[in-house]
Tab-separated table of C-alpha atoms in Angstrom:
chain	number	residue	atom	x	y	z
A	1	MET	CA	-4.234	-6.956	24.761
A	2	ASN	CA	-5.993	-8.164	21.630
A	3	ARG	CA	-7.935	-5.626	19.641
A	4	THR	CA	-11.379	-6.536	18.453
A	5	PRO	CA	-12.288	-6.611	14.752
A	6	THR	CA	-14.489	-3.568	15.338
A	7	ASP	CA	-11.634	-1.431	16.631
A	8	PRO	CA	-11.313	1.304	13.964
A	9	THR	CA	-7.652	1.968	14.724
A	10	VAL	CA	-6.528	-1.310	13.205
A	11	GLN	CA	-8.940	-1.634	10.311
A	12	PRO	CA	-7.408	-1.277	6.829
A	13	VAL	CA	-8.553	1.838	5.014
A	14	PRO	CA	-10.994	0.796	2.265
A	15	ALA	CA	-9.484	1.029	-1.204
A	16	SER	CA	-12.280	3.344	-2.309
A	17	VAL	CA	-11.412	5.824	0.438
A	18	THR	CA	-7.702	5.670	-0.363
A	19	ALA	CA	-8.472	6.280	-4.032
A	20	GLN	CA	-10.574	9.331	-3.168
A	21	VAL	CA	-7.831	10.752	-0.955
A	22	ASP	CA	-5.210	10.230	-3.642
A	23	ALA	CA	-7.449	11.738	-6.331
A	24	ALA	CA	-8.037	14.802	-4.185
A	25	ASP	CA	-4.321	15.259	-3.473
A	26	THR	CA	-3.409	17.470	-6.412
A	27	THR	CA	0.071	18.177	-5.009
A	28	LEU	CA	1.308	14.760	-6.099
A	29	SER	CA	1.607	13.678	-9.722
A	30	ASN	CA	2.066	9.955	-10.397
A	31	PRO	CA	3.114	9.192	-6.808
A	32	LYS	CA	4.855	5.993	-5.758
A	33	PRO	CA	4.144	4.142	-2.512
A	34	ALA	CA	6.939	3.704	-0.009
A	35	VAL	CA	7.193	2.198	3.453
A	36	LEU	CA	9.524	3.687	6.043
A	37	SER	CA	10.543	2.301	9.413
A	38	LEU	CA	10.999	4.733	12.310
A	39	GLY	CA	12.679	4.033	15.615
A	40	GLY	CA	14.663	5.532	18.455
A	41	ASN	CA	15.870	4.807	21.966
A	42	LEU	CA	17.334	8.097	23.196
A	43	GLY	CA	15.610	11.208	24.523
A	44	ASN	CA	11.825	11.531	24.290
A	45	ARG	CA	11.332	8.569	22.018
A	46	LEU	CA	7.692	9.137	21.083
A	47	GLU	CA	8.197	12.862	20.518
A	48	ASN	CA	11.171	12.185	18.262
A	49	ILE	CA	9.289	9.648	16.151
A	50	GLN	CA	6.250	11.917	15.894
A	51	GLY	CA	8.579	14.710	14.838
A	52	ALA	CA	9.976	12.493	12.101
A	53	VAL	CA	6.445	11.710	10.870
A	54	ASP	CA	5.608	15.414	10.789
A	55	ALA	CA	8.866	16.266	9.014
A	56	LEU	CA	8.158	13.688	6.325
A	57	GLU	CA	4.691	15.153	5.800
A	58	ASP	CA	6.226	18.630	5.505
A	59	THR	CA	8.460	17.429	2.660
A	60	PRO	CA	7.386	18.615	-0.800
A	61	GLY	CA	6.433	15.581	-2.842
A	62	VAL	CA	5.715	13.375	0.186
A	63	ARG	CA	2.370	12.617	1.799
A	64	VAL	CA	2.031	10.383	4.853
A	65	LYS	CA	-0.930	8.061	4.280
A	66	ALA	CA	-0.813	5.762	7.321
A	67	VAL	CA	1.012	5.288	10.610
A	68	SER	CA	1.211	2.071	12.592
A	69	ARG	CA	0.777	1.454	16.272
A	70	VAL	CA	3.830	2.056	18.468
A	71	TYR	CA	5.932	-0.893	19.591
A	72	GLU	CA	8.600	-1.181	22.252
A	73	THR	CA	11.409	-3.461	21.203
A	74	ALA	CA	14.676	-4.831	22.441
A	75	PRO	CA	17.764	-3.335	20.743
A	76	TRP	CA	18.767	-5.277	17.638
A	77	GLY	CA	22.293	-6.451	16.883
A	78	VAL	CA	23.823	-5.618	20.275
A	79	GLU	CA	24.421	-7.383	23.572
A	80	PRO	CA	21.389	-7.515	25.901
A	81	ASP	CA	21.015	-4.654	28.393
A	82	THR	CA	23.666	-2.496	26.709
A	83	GLN	CA	21.099	-0.011	25.323
A	84	PRO	CA	17.677	1.316	26.323
A	85	PRO	CA	14.662	-0.249	24.581
A	86	TYR	CA	13.436	1.229	21.320
A	87	LEU	CA	10.119	2.579	20.214
A	88	ASN	CA	9.374	1.562	16.629
A	89	ALA	CA	6.691	2.319	14.069
A	90	VAL	CA	6.106	2.200	10.326
A	91	VAL	CA	4.670	4.838	8.026
A	92	VAL	CA	3.296	4.452	4.520
A	93	VAL	CA	3.820	7.408	2.214
A	94	LYS	CA	3.043	8.381	-1.344
A	95	THR	CA	5.868	10.282	-2.967
A	96	THR	CA	6.973	11.797	-6.239
A	97	LEU	CA	10.576	11.906	-5.029
A	98	PRO	CA	12.962	9.362	-6.532
A	99	PRO	CA	14.460	6.892	-4.052
A	100	SER	CA	17.734	8.817	-3.778
A	101	SER	CA	15.943	12.042	-2.844
A	102	LEU	CA	13.719	10.246	-0.347
A	103	LEU	CA	16.868	8.834	1.253
A	104	GLU	CA	18.381	12.316	1.452
A	105	ARG	CA	15.253	13.564	3.180
A	106	ALA	CA	15.270	10.630	5.612
A	107	GLN	CA	18.865	11.381	6.543
A	108	ALA	CA	18.086	15.079	6.915
A	109	VAL	CA	15.296	14.213	9.349
A	110	GLU	CA	17.714	12.074	11.367
A	111	GLU	CA	20.229	14.922	11.482
A	112	ALA	CA	17.530	17.357	12.588
A	113	PHE	CA	17.005	15.164	15.641
A	114	ASP	CA	20.753	14.988	16.340
A	115	ARG	CA	21.206	11.434	15.147
A	116	VAL	CA	24.849	10.521	15.793
A	117	ARG	CA	26.451	7.694	13.819
A	118	THR	CA	29.382	6.522	15.945
A	119	GLN	CA	28.880	2.766	15.755
A	120	ARG	CA	26.834	0.263	13.805
A	121	TRP	CA	23.505	-0.390	15.518
A	122	GLY	CA	24.377	2.220	18.119
A	123	ALA	CA	21.773	4.002	20.214
A	124	ARG	CA	20.051	6.847	18.379
A	125	THR	CA	17.449	9.569	18.825
A	126	VAL	CA	15.642	8.611	15.641
A	127	ASP	CA	16.254	6.298	12.733
A	128	VAL	CA	14.422	6.616	9.401
A	129	ASP	CA	14.883	3.666	7.047
A	130	ILE	CA	13.306	3.134	3.641
A	131	VAL	CA	11.944	-0.408	3.725
A	132	VAL	CA	10.420	-0.518	0.245
A	133	TYR	CA	9.873	1.926	-2.590
A	134	GLY	CA	7.121	0.583	-4.805
A	135	ASP	CA	8.332	-2.674	-6.324
A	136	VAL	CA	11.863	-1.393	-6.879
A	137	VAL	CA	14.625	-3.945	-6.372
A	138	SER	CA	18.107	-2.437	-6.370
A	139	GLY	CA	21.519	-3.575	-5.182
A	140	ASP	CA	22.869	-0.028	-5.021
A	141	PRO	CA	25.116	0.034	-1.905
A	142	VAL	CA	23.991	3.595	-1.136
A	143	LEU	CA	20.340	2.522	-0.995
A	144	THR	CA	19.607	-1.181	-1.295
A	145	LEU	CA	15.933	-1.863	-2.000
A	146	PRO	CA	14.108	-3.468	-0.377
A	147	HIS	CA	15.978	-2.879	2.885
A	148	PRO	CA	18.380	-5.828	3.089
A	149	ARG	CA	17.487	-6.785	6.667
A	150	ALA	CA	13.763	-5.986	6.718
A	151	HIS	CA	12.811	-9.647	6.306
A	152	GLU	CA	14.471	-10.570	9.608
A	153	ARG	CA	13.286	-7.672	11.759
A	154	ALA	CA	10.057	-8.141	13.681
A	155	PHE	CA	10.149	-4.471	14.659
A	156	VAL	CA	9.670	-3.647	10.976
A	157	LEU	CA	7.348	-6.457	9.916
A	158	ARG	CA	4.912	-6.296	12.866
A	159	PRO	CA	4.026	-2.586	12.561
A	160	TRP	CA	4.009	-2.857	8.760
A	161	LEU	CA	1.205	-5.413	9.037
A	162	ASP	CA	-0.806	-2.894	11.080
A	163	VAL	CA	-1.082	-0.587	8.100
A	164	GLU	CA	-0.852	-3.082	5.217
A	165	PRO	CA	-2.184	-6.502	6.281
A	166	GLU	CA	-1.589	-7.973	2.818
A	167	ALA	CA	1.854	-6.451	2.350
A	168	HIS	CA	4.548	-8.198	0.324
A	169	LEU	CA	8.267	-7.642	0.617
A	170	PRO	CA	9.629	-7.790	-2.942
A	171	GLY	CA	11.811	-10.818	-3.428
A	172	ALA	CA	10.990	-12.256	0.007
A	173	GLY	CA	7.243	-12.916	0.140
A	174	ARG	CA	4.247	-12.028	2.276
A	175	VAL	CA	5.103	-9.947	5.314
A	176	ALA	CA	2.728	-12.019	7.470
A	177	ASP	CA	4.588	-15.203	6.507
A	178	LEU	CA	7.977	-13.625	7.135
A	179	LEU	CA	6.880	-12.483	10.593
A	180	ALA	CA	5.469	-15.914	11.415
A	181	GLY	CA	8.827	-17.399	10.479
A	182	ILE	CA	10.893	-15.252	12.836
A	183	GLY	CA	8.391	-14.766	15.661
A	184	GLU	CA	7.693	-11.687	17.756
A	185	GLU	CA	9.959	-12.179	20.758
A	186	GLY	CA	11.239	-8.902	22.157
A	187	ILE	CA	8.511	-6.725	20.656
A	188	ALA	CA	5.383	-5.477	22.429
A	189	VAL	CA	2.685	-3.033	21.378
A	190	ARG	CA	2.464	0.089	23.553
A	191	GLU	CA	-1.270	0.596	23.922
A	192	ASP	CA	-0.630	3.763	25.947
A	193	LEU	CA	1.227	5.519	23.129
A	194	GLU	CA	-0.064	6.750	19.795
A	195	LEU	CA	1.311	8.536	16.760
A	196	ARG	CA	-0.809	11.190	15.077
A	197	LEU	CA	-1.420	11.094	11.372
A	198	PRO	CA	-0.597	14.608	10.082
A	199	ASP	CA	-3.586	16.726	9.074
């Protein structure tokens, strides 16, 4: 189902409004933008992802500024039909936390939802990945920035475009161009599901 240009749920927030929100948010000093990818395919998938969004908002030094639509996607990196389908979304945050602390918080959120790491690309209740942190480019094996596989994952790029239509992935190019290059097979928007932006 194609949304019309007048649909307010997919319109970018005007820069003037974003500036006013940021100026009014006195809890953050010199915040940095970051994009995080959320996903899960075990348990109540939507509830788990919403819980992750809320937990990020409850983090001192983090404010959730935008959430994408919800997408259902085929599992990535595994044989077909060996796992349930995923729900995926992207959130944009402003944060005063350094990348390492944001990663610690992301992992704490995963643990709170009983994320179990038994195999690479295994099924999980919720996954919280830092896609980009400002324009930082880092080869640190603990936290590589941007995320080293973001450019080849439609389940990251498609929802990211929902919230930042002109987004760029540092070192790789425009997100719209990257998505066009890999296509959107195996990913479908779930019009019946919606994530709430925290108050």
